[in-house]
Amino acid sequence: MVSRVIPVDPFDLVVFGGTGDLARRKILPGLFRRFCAGQMPAEAQIIAAARSEMDAEGYRKMVRDAINEFDGQRPDECPELENFLSRLNYVQVDAQGDGGWQELKEMLRKDTVKAFYFSVAPSLFGDIAERLKNKGLAKRDARIVVEKPFGRDLASAQALNKSLAAYFNEDQIYRIDHYLGKETVQNLMAVRFGNMLFEPLWNSQYIDHIQITVAETVGVGGRGGYYDKSGAMRDMVQNHLMQLLCLIAMEPPSRFEPGAVRDEKLKVIRALEPVEPHHIARGQYDAGAGEAGYREHAEDPRSRTESFIALKCHISNWRWAGTPIYLRTGKRLKARTSEIAVVFKETPHSIFDEDAGRHRNILTIRLQPNEGMELGVTIKEPGPGGMRLVDVPLDMSFSDALGPDADEVPDAYERLIMDVIRGNQTLFMRGDEVEAAWAWTDPIIQGWETRNEVPKLYDPMSSGPEDALMLMHRDGRKWREIKA
């Protein structure tokens, strides 16, 4: 199996915050890999705009160092590094003033796709959008890319959307969530809507429950002060896990095009029921394993911000009535893994008395590590001595399926940036979708703040607090093991 590379049109990509951590770790190494793959045309131009005083040569040296440090392949495997660097330019710009904007305008060319990546704090989005429009840098066909967080509650999300909408139409705004760029996330739609095998079973009649887990082994570390103002609910559930929930639960869109797909995702969010207090488990990792605890990292001994959260959710529609969806995410857990597990119901009648009720099918979609899918099926254990059942996986990992080409599959940022250049918004969030997610999230947060609840401590490198285990045990279910 070979991954096809389809070149994009010539473009000018301006990266505001082009000297920042995200640009150095993800955006520029990703663009370099697309250049090596032959997807970027020779006429492409990348312009970094930032506050730092630097010339183009100094910036190219910085990018060379970043590629050497963060690129997945060795740069010497792509002899085009110097050619790629020659397509980079730099301009010093004051995002809240007038400095540098005219110089930036003079660098932009006619008859190319114009894209502006806001790799900056959300507080600067409105200022940059205003100057792009008022100084004549962005025409009707220009695109802007904005990074999360898209607000910290409904009111701030609405204000952010309003500030962008004052200067750009919704079809020009690309709200990027790198989870939606993962190969397995997109394959989820292909598996659901491209195979007759699954879609007839994709409902409450056949599915017992769904588990979505995003576990990290790292703590908040030096980001403690920032993270303590958000927590796992705002940082992960409202965006990443919400998007995964939408893709697993949405109705088949009429067409695979941006409007139709995002309409169906929005319907899922609006159908989510309010979450009851006893269907929530929150935790903070304790000190241990040679590392400080969450409160030490947050520099607040009385912090009530969660580093772990588990929720039991219900969707009020015909497809999912009565089928719970369990969400779980946290830091300092026993393994780094992201997966969606679709747990099917037991057979209505087992002819194998000894094994009755012990086997069920589980479709597991692995997002990281080792992206792929696994379907658990029940077979007879080989050998004589009667009918003994055993569960075995039908396993498809991209590394096995693609072989040597597995390393050529673009990562999330590579894919999403190329989609921006193509003008394809399918994998980006719409403004009303973001606001609907916050409208569901805000009452949950306000509820535990009103109840003055304190997150429960949990051991580092564990599966989280006991409350999360009880959330499942009360329903006669159990979480899947967190493992790499």
PDB file of C-alpha atoms in Angstrom, residues 175-322:
ATOM      1  CA  ARG A 175      -9.961  26.349  13.921  1.00  0.00           C
ATOM      2  CA  ILE A 176      -7.322  23.657  14.169  1.00  0.00           C
ATOM      3  CA  ASP A 177      -7.509  20.652  16.497  1.00  0.00           C
ATOM      4  CA  HIS A 178      -4.614  18.335  15.715  1.00  0.00           C
ATOM      5  CA  TYR A 179      -6.574  15.288  16.931  1.00  0.00           C
ATOM      6  CA  LEU A 180      -8.787  15.548  13.856  1.00  0.00           C
ATOM      7  CA  GLY A 181      -5.727  15.319  11.613  1.00  0.00           C
ATOM      8  CA  LYS A 182      -4.672  11.911  12.901  1.00  0.00           C
ATOM      9  CA  GLU A 183      -4.870   9.156  10.318  1.00  0.00           C
ATOM     10  CA  THR A 184      -6.893   6.853  12.580  1.00  0.00           C
ATOM     11  CA  VAL A 185      -9.492   9.535  13.360  1.00  0.00           C
ATOM     12  CA  GLN A 186     -10.191   9.939   9.662  1.00  0.00           C
ATOM     13  CA  ASN A 187     -10.135   6.187   9.193  1.00  0.00           C
ATOM     14  CA  LEU A 188     -12.903   6.014  11.777  1.00  0.00           C
ATOM     15  CA  MET A 189     -15.216   7.706   9.280  1.00  0.00           C
ATOM     16  CA  ALA A 190     -14.058   5.366   6.519  1.00  0.00           C
ATOM     17  CA  VAL A 191     -14.702   2.289   8.683  1.00  0.00           C
ATOM     18  CA  ARG A 192     -18.132   3.506   9.754  1.00  0.00           C
ATOM     19  CA  PHE A 193     -19.467   4.850   6.490  1.00  0.00           C
ATOM     20  CA  GLY A 194     -17.505   2.828   3.928  1.00  0.00           C
ATOM     21  CA  ASN A 195     -18.307  -0.668   5.210  1.00  0.00           C
ATOM     22  CA  MET A 196     -21.711  -2.316   5.364  1.00  0.00           C
ATOM     23  CA  LEU A 197     -20.366  -4.518   8.151  1.00  0.00           C
ATOM     24  CA  PHE A 198     -20.463  -1.865  10.907  1.00  0.00           C
ATOM     25  CA  GLU A 199     -23.100   0.778  10.259  1.00  0.00           C
ATOM     26  CA  PRO A 200     -26.165  -1.503  10.776  1.00  0.00           C
ATOM     27  CA  LEU A 201     -24.741  -2.439  14.207  1.00  0.00           C
ATOM     28  CA  TRP A 202     -23.750   1.114  15.180  1.00  0.00           C
ATOM     29  CA  ASN A 203     -26.569   1.832  17.643  1.00  0.00           C
ATOM     30  CA  SER A 204     -27.885   1.123  21.126  1.00  0.00           C
ATOM     31  CA  GLN A 205     -29.421  -2.189  20.071  1.00  0.00           C
ATOM     32  CA  TYR A 206     -25.998  -3.755  19.576  1.00  0.00           C
ATOM     33  CA  ILE A 207     -23.502  -1.531  21.410  1.00  0.00           C
ATOM     34  CA  ASP A 208     -23.334  -1.799  25.199  1.00  0.00           C
ATOM     35  CA  HIS A 209     -21.134   1.246  25.779  1.00  0.00           C
ATOM     36  CA  ILE A 210     -18.243   3.259  24.383  1.00  0.00           C
ATOM     37  CA  GLN A 211     -15.035   4.289  26.169  1.00  0.00           C
ATOM     38  CA  ILE A 212     -12.840   7.162  25.027  1.00  0.00           C
ATOM     39  CA  THR A 213      -9.498   7.414  26.838  1.00  0.00           C
ATOM     40  CA  VAL A 214      -6.660   9.910  26.423  1.00  0.00           C
ATOM     41  CA  ALA A 215      -3.944   9.156  28.995  1.00  0.00           C
ATOM     42  CA  GLU A 216      -0.606  10.904  29.451  1.00  0.00           C
ATOM     43  CA  THR A 217       2.392   9.892  31.547  1.00  0.00           C
ATOM     44  CA  VAL A 218       3.729  13.444  31.915  1.00  0.00           C
ATOM     45  CA  GLY A 219       2.596  15.939  34.531  1.00  0.00           C
ATOM     46  CA  VAL A 220       1.971  19.624  33.999  1.00  0.00           C
ATOM     47  CA  GLY A 221       5.570  20.442  34.929  1.00  0.00           C
ATOM     48  CA  GLY A 222       6.555  23.997  34.070  1.00  0.00           C
ATOM     49  CA  ARG A 223       3.084  24.691  32.612  1.00  0.00           C
ATOM     50  CA  GLY A 224       1.523  24.386  36.074  1.00  0.00           C
ATOM     51  CA  GLY A 225       0.561  28.040  36.385  1.00  0.00           C
ATOM     52  CA  TYR A 226      -1.140  28.061  32.977  1.00  0.00           C
ATOM     53  CA  TYR A 227      -2.747  24.627  33.336  1.00  0.00           C
ATOM     54  CA  ASP A 228      -4.194  25.466  36.754  1.00  0.00           C
ATOM     55  CA  LYS A 229      -6.431  28.049  35.069  1.00  0.00           C
ATOM     56  CA  SER A 230      -7.906  25.434  32.747  1.00  0.00           C
ATOM     57  CA  GLY A 231      -7.760  21.835  34.005  1.00  0.00           C
ATOM     58  CA  ALA A 232      -8.486  18.591  32.202  1.00  0.00           C
ATOM     59  CA  MET A 233     -12.091  19.507  31.422  1.00  0.00           C
ATOM     60  CA  ARG A 234     -11.229  22.698  29.564  1.00  0.00           C
ATOM     61  CA  ASP A 235      -7.878  21.508  28.202  1.00  0.00           C
ATOM     62  CA  MET A 236      -8.948  18.107  26.832  1.00  0.00           C
ATOM     63  CA  VAL A 237     -12.634  17.209  27.160  1.00  0.00           C
ATOM     64  CA  GLN A 238     -14.197  20.325  25.670  1.00  0.00           C
ATOM     65  CA  ASN A 239     -12.194  19.994  22.461  1.00  0.00           C
ATOM     66  CA  HIS A 240     -10.211  16.783  21.812  1.00  0.00           C
ATOM     67  CA  LEU A 241     -12.508  14.242  23.468  1.00  0.00           C
ATOM     68  CA  MET A 242     -15.589  16.097  22.294  1.00  0.00           C
ATOM     69  CA  GLN A 243     -14.418  15.790  18.695  1.00  0.00           C
ATOM     70  CA  LEU A 244     -13.771  12.080  19.071  1.00  0.00           C
ATOM     71  CA  LEU A 245     -17.215  11.630  20.630  1.00  0.00           C
ATOM     72  CA  CYS A 246     -18.815  13.456  17.703  1.00  0.00           C
ATOM     73  CA  LEU A 247     -17.104  11.313  15.087  1.00  0.00           C
ATOM     74  CA  ILE A 248     -17.991   8.056  16.837  1.00  0.00           C
ATOM     75  CA  ALA A 249     -21.626   9.032  17.423  1.00  0.00           C
ATOM     76  CA  MET A 250     -22.709  11.226  14.506  1.00  0.00           C
ATOM     77  CA  GLU A 251     -25.203  10.254  11.840  1.00  0.00           C
ATOM     78  CA  PRO A 252     -23.959   9.553   8.303  1.00  0.00           C
ATOM     79  CA  PRO A 253     -23.592  12.915   6.533  1.00  0.00           C
ATOM     80  CA  SER A 254     -25.287  13.288   3.163  1.00  0.00           C
ATOM     81  CA  ARG A 255     -21.895  13.933   1.543  1.00  0.00           C
ATOM     82  CA  PHE A 256     -18.267  13.935   2.644  1.00  0.00           C
ATOM     83  CA  GLU A 257     -17.897  17.680   2.498  1.00  0.00           C
ATOM     84  CA  PRO A 258     -17.264  20.287   5.237  1.00  0.00           C
ATOM     85  CA  GLY A 259     -20.778  21.592   5.774  1.00  0.00           C
ATOM     86  CA  ALA A 260     -22.467  18.192   5.903  1.00  0.00           C
ATOM     87  CA  VAL A 261     -19.882  16.619   8.230  1.00  0.00           C
ATOM     88  CA  ARG A 262     -19.869  19.546  10.635  1.00  0.00           C
ATOM     89  CA  ASP A 263     -23.673  19.736  10.667  1.00  0.00           C
ATOM     90  CA  GLU A 264     -23.823  16.150  11.943  1.00  0.00           C
ATOM     91  CA  LYS A 265     -21.149  16.756  14.585  1.00  0.00           C
ATOM     92  CA  LEU A 266     -23.081  19.770  15.852  1.00  0.00           C
ATOM     93  CA  LYS A 267     -26.234  17.657  16.226  1.00  0.00           C
ATOM     94  CA  VAL A 268     -24.354  15.256  18.523  1.00  0.00           C
ATOM     95  CA  ILE A 269     -23.151  18.052  20.806  1.00  0.00           C
ATOM     96  CA  ARG A 270     -26.622  19.558  21.029  1.00  0.00           C
ATOM     97  CA  ALA A 271     -28.071  16.137  21.882  1.00  0.00           C
ATOM     98  CA  LEU A 272     -25.728  15.592  24.844  1.00  0.00           C
ATOM     99  CA  GLU A 273     -27.624  15.422  28.121  1.00  0.00           C
ATOM    100  CA  PRO A 274     -26.464  17.373  31.194  1.00  0.00           C
ATOM    101  CA  VAL A 275     -24.058  15.273  33.261  1.00  0.00           C
ATOM    102  CA  GLU A 276     -25.215  14.305  36.754  1.00  0.00           C
ATOM    103  CA  PRO A 277     -22.772  15.037  39.638  1.00  0.00           C
ATOM    104  CA  HIS A 278     -22.450  11.326  40.498  1.00  0.00           C
ATOM    105  CA  HIS A 279     -21.400  10.656  36.901  1.00  0.00           C
ATOM    106  CA  ILE A 280     -18.230  12.757  37.306  1.00  0.00           C
ATOM    107  CA  ALA A 281     -14.881  11.751  38.847  1.00  0.00           C
ATOM    108  CA  ARG A 282     -12.098  14.295  39.236  1.00  0.00           C
ATOM    109  CA  GLY A 283      -8.570  13.841  40.499  1.00  0.00           C
ATOM    110  CA  GLN A 284      -5.127  15.364  41.010  1.00  0.00           C
ATOM    111  CA  TYR A 285      -1.929  13.362  40.796  1.00  0.00           C
ATOM    112  CA  ASP A 286      -0.011  13.084  44.052  1.00  0.00           C
ATOM    113  CA  ALA A 287       3.736  13.283  44.541  1.00  0.00           C
ATOM    114  CA  GLY A 288       5.697  10.138  43.839  1.00  0.00           C
ATOM    115  CA  ALA A 289       8.019   8.319  41.468  1.00  0.00           C
ATOM    116  CA  GLY A 290      10.615  11.007  42.062  1.00  0.00           C
ATOM    117  CA  GLU A 291       8.363  13.851  40.953  1.00  0.00           C
ATOM    118  CA  ALA A 292       6.365  16.529  42.732  1.00  0.00           C
ATOM    119  CA  GLY A 293       2.589  16.378  42.890  1.00  0.00           C
ATOM    120  CA  TYR A 294       0.130  18.480  40.929  1.00  0.00           C
ATOM    121  CA  ARG A 295      -0.260  21.174  43.595  1.00  0.00           C
ATOM    122  CA  GLU A 296       3.503  21.657  43.762  1.00  0.00           C
ATOM    123  CA  HIS A 297       3.638  21.979  39.975  1.00  0.00           C
ATOM    124  CA  ALA A 298       0.743  24.432  40.062  1.00  0.00           C
ATOM    125  CA  GLU A 299       2.398  26.314  42.945  1.00  0.00           C
ATOM    126  CA  ASP A 300      -0.916  26.350  44.769  1.00  0.00           C
ATOM    127  CA  PRO A 301      -1.287  24.095  47.843  1.00  0.00           C
ATOM    128  CA  ARG A 302      -5.076  24.615  47.746  1.00  0.00           C
ATOM    129  CA  SER A 303      -5.628  24.124  44.028  1.00  0.00           C
ATOM    130  CA  ARG A 304      -8.956  22.560  43.093  1.00  0.00           C
ATOM    131  CA  THR A 305      -8.140  22.144  39.417  1.00  0.00           C
ATOM    132  CA  GLU A 306      -8.347  18.599  38.070  1.00  0.00           C
ATOM    133  CA  SER A 307      -5.493  16.854  36.263  1.00  0.00           C
ATOM    134  CA  PHE A 308      -7.818  13.873  35.704  1.00  0.00           C
ATOM    135  CA  ILE A 309     -11.484  13.638  34.832  1.00  0.00           C
ATOM    136  CA  ALA A 310     -13.883  10.834  33.965  1.00  0.00           C
ATOM    137  CA  LEU A 311     -17.472  11.377  32.816  1.00  0.00           C
ATOM    138  CA  LYS A 312     -20.471   9.234  31.981  1.00  0.00           C
ATOM    139  CA  CYS A 313     -22.364  10.852  29.110  1.00  0.00           C
ATOM    140  CA  HIS A 314     -25.653  10.155  27.326  1.00  0.00           C
ATOM    141  CA  ILE A 315     -26.869  11.297  23.926  1.00  0.00           C
ATOM    142  CA  SER A 316     -30.595  11.944  23.622  1.00  0.00           C
ATOM    143  CA  ASN A 317     -31.472  10.553  20.224  1.00  0.00           C
ATOM    144  CA  TRP A 318     -32.871   7.334  18.768  1.00  0.00           C
ATOM    145  CA  ARG A 319     -29.505   5.872  17.828  1.00  0.00           C
ATOM    146  CA  TRP A 320     -27.871   6.146  21.251  1.00  0.00           C
ATOM    147  CA  ALA A 321     -30.695   6.166  23.796  1.00  0.00           C
ATOM    148  CA  GLY A 322     -29.592   4.052  26.769  1.00  0.00           C
TER     149      GLY A 322
END
